[in-house]
Amino acid sequence: MKRELKFYKYWFAPITKKQLIPSFSFSKNVQGYYFTRNWSISWFRYCLLFTVTITSDFNEDRNIAHEKNVARYMLP
């Protein structure tokens, strides 16, 4: 399992009232052998992104691994 923690800075712009409120987002995705979850918090001009990638068995066919990952991680 690979974990990354990255900081990004927005392009320079004046601070607005909207930037005083933190923005939270979450996404998940399955692509073949890989299942990825992303959490991000944007506040002022900075974004904190936390990503977790889970890798399935590479010995399986990619389509079969994809179907198993969808069933395991994407469906409730």
Backbone as a ProteinNet text record, in pm:
[ID]
protein_1_A
[PRIMARY]
MKRELKFYKYWFAPITKKQLIPSFSFSKNVQGYYFTRNWSISWFRYCLLFTVTITSDFNEDRNIAHEKNVARYMLP
[TERTIARY]
85.4	0	90	62.8	143.8	67.2	132.5	67.8	149.2	80.7	147.7	78.4	155.7	102.6	168	88.4	142.3	76.2	152.1	101	108.8	2.3	0.3	-35.9	23.8	-8.9	-82.8	-195	-270.5	-188.3	-226.1	-166.6	-202.1	-113.5	-135.9	-265.8	-344.3	-468.6	-502	-576.5	-614.8	-700.8	-689.2	-769.1	-913.9	-1005.7	-1148.5	-1215.2	-1338.7	-1413.5	-1438.4	-1453.9	-1479.1	-1362.3	-1240	-1122.3	-1110.3	-1189.2	-1185.9	-1253.6	-1338.7	-1409.7	-1335.2	-1289.4	-1218.7	-1312.2	-1257.9	-1332.4	-1278.7	-1367.7	-1329.9	-1380.3	-1302.1	-1348	-1292.2	-1363.3	-1327.4	-1359.8	-1273.7	-1302.4	-1239.9	-1294.6	-1235.7	-1248.6	-1155	-1149.9	-1087	-1134.6	-1076.2	-1031.9	-904.9	-851.4	-772.3	-834.8	-765.8	-721.7	-588.9	-532.1	-534.1	-558	-539.3	-671.1	-680.9	-791.9	-731.3	-784	-727.4	-834	-799.2	-884.3	-809.4	-879.5	-820.1	-904.1	-839.7	-903.8	-828.9	-900.4	-832.2	-904.7	-825	-875.3	-810.8	-891.5	-840.5	-878.8	-776.5	-801.7	-704.9	-756.8	-680.8	-623.6	-493.6	-434.1	-371	-387.9	-318.9	-417.4	-367.8	-447.1	-364.2	-422.4	-360.6	-429.5	-352.9	-407.8	-345.8	-430	-384.8	-438	-349.3	-387.5	-343.9	-434.5	-403.2	-431.9	-331.8	-347.1	-327.5	-425.3	-418.2	-401.4	-301.9	-272.2	-315.3	-389.4	-434.2	-324.1	-355.1	-262.5	-238.9	-111.6	-78.4	-85.4	-100.7	-106	-242.4	-343.6	-477	-487.6	-584.5	-615.1	-662.2	-624.2	-656.9	-808.3	-886.1	-1032.2	-1094.9	-1044.3	-1096.3	-1060.4	-936.8	-894.8	-980	-1011.4	-1095.3	-1234.1	-1295.4	-1429	-1427.6	-1323.7	-1313.9	-1296.8	-1214.5	-1194.1	-1320.5	-1397.4	-1523.2	-1618.4	-1628	-1716.5	-1670.4	-1539.7	-1486	-1487.4	-1450.5	-1428.5	-1533	-1593	-1681.7	-1827.8	-1873.5	-2012.8	-2032.6	-2146.9	-2168.3	-2180.1
-117.3	0	123.5	214.9	335.7	454.3	534.5	651.3	775.2	881.4	1005.8	1121.5	1217.1	1338	1454.6	1536.4	1644.4	1776.3	1882.4	2017.3	2089.8	2160.1	2237.8	2381.4	2474.9	2615.4	2665.4	2732.5	2789.8	2900	2931.3	3044.4	3171.9	3271.3	3392.6	3462.5	3496.8	3572.5	3637.5	3747.5	3809.8	3715.7	3726.9	3645.5	3694.1	3599	3631.2	3573.7	3614.6	3562.4	3413	3366.3	3224.5	3137.8	3190.5	3113.8	3098.5	3174.3	3161	3032.9	2976	2852.3	2735.4	2638.5	2524.1	2442.1	2390.5	2306.7	2163.6	2067.1	1927	1850.9	1755.6	1671.3	1529.6	1433.7	1292.8	1226.9	1140	1064.1	925.8	832.7	699	650.3	564.1	521.5	382.9	303.3	172.3	171.6	136.8	120.7	-9.4	-114.5	-243.3	-295.3	-302.7	-356.5	-256.1	-130.1	-23.2	35.1	51.5	123.6	243.5	363.1	485.8	565.1	611.9	704.3	835.7	946.8	1079.6	1162.3	1221.7	1318.1	1449.1	1561.1	1689.5	1796	1887.5	2003.2	2125.4	2216.9	2342.3	2455	2532.6	2644.3	2755.3	2874.4	2988.4	2950	2955.3	2926.2	2788.9	2708.6	2580.9	2464.2	2353.8	2230.7	2118.5	2046.8	1928.2	1807.4	1723.6	1606.7	1481.6	1388.2	1260.3	1150.2	1067.4	962.2	826.2	728	589.6	505	428.7	341.4	196.9	112.2	-30.1	-107.2	-195.1	-271	-415.7	-468.6	-607.7	-700.6	-828.1	-929.3	-911.9	-895	-875.8	-1006.3	-1120.2	-1247.9	-1272.2	-1197.1	-1212.5	-1132	-1169.5	-1089	-951.1	-848.5	-710.3	-687.9	-744.1	-725.7	-795.2	-913.4	-985	-909.1	-859.6	-780.5	-654.3	-593.1	-473.1	-503.6	-611	-648.8	-678.6	-748.3	-778.4	-650.5	-557.3	-431.5	-346.5	-346.6	-273.5	-332.1	-464.5	-530.1	-506.8	-506.6	-493.6	-350.5	-253.1	-117.2	-14.1	-33.2	71.1	51.5	-73.4	-99.2	-96.4	-44.9	-32.8	-166.3
0	0	0	-92.3	-105.6	-48.1	34.9	93.5	59.6	18.5	-16	53.6	96.2	156.3	84.4	15.2	-66.1	-30.1	-42.2	-23.6	-157.4	-192.9	-315.1	-281.9	-352.1	-332.7	-456.9	-433.6	-544.7	-610.8	-734.4	-803.9	-728.2	-726.5	-648.3	-687.4	-589.3	-608	-474.9	-474.4	-347.2	-262.3	-130.4	-39	-43.2	-52	-55	69.5	95.8	211.2	198.1	74.5	50.3	98.9	94.6	134.5	286.2	362.2	508.4	555.4	469.8	502.7	438.8	517.1	458	368.3	262.4	168.6	177.9	201.7	214.5	92.3	44.4	-65.5	-48	-105.9	-96.8	-230.1	-275.5	-397.6	-385.2	-462	-469.3	-612.2	-653.2	-792	-801.6	-895.2	-922.7	-1069	-1090.1	-1225.4	-1228.2	-1275.8	-1285.5	-1150.1	-1129.7	-1006.1	-891.5	-920.8	-821.8	-773	-641.9	-580.2	-508.5	-536.6	-480.5	-407.6	-286.7	-210.8	-196.5	-216.8	-202.4	-106.2	-9.3	79.6	64.3	54.9	45.5	126.5	180.4	253	189.7	142.4	85.9	180	220.5	310.5	273.7	258.8	207.9	72.2	56.7	-74.4	-80.4	22.7	29.1	24.1	-29.4	-37	24.1	117.5	176	114.3	46.3	-22.3	37.5	79.9	134	43.9	-7.6	-101.9	-49.6	-58.5	-24.7	-148.3	-192.3	-308.6	-263.6	-291.7	-258.7	-389.5	-393.1	-513.8	-495.7	-594.6	-590.8	-642.2	-645.2	-693.7	-843.4	-882.9	-1025.1	-1104.2	-1036.5	-1107.4	-1171.4	-1127.7	-1185.9	-1314.2	-1396.1	-1514.2	-1469.3	-1542	-1502.8	-1492	-1584.2	-1581.5	-1460.5	-1426.9	-1309.7	-1182.5	-1174.7	-1058.2	-1046.5	-1160	-1159.7	-1103.5	-1149.3	-1101.4	-951.3	-905.5	-761.9	-680	-729.1	-657.4	-654.4	-762.8	-764.2	-659.4	-657.2	-560.6	-417	-394.4	-259.9	-207.9	-292.2	-243.8	-286.5	-401.6	-455	-415.8	-407.1	-375.3	-224	-176.1	-30.3	39.9
[MASK]
++++++++++++++++++++++++++++++++++++++++++++++++++++++++++++++++++++++++++++

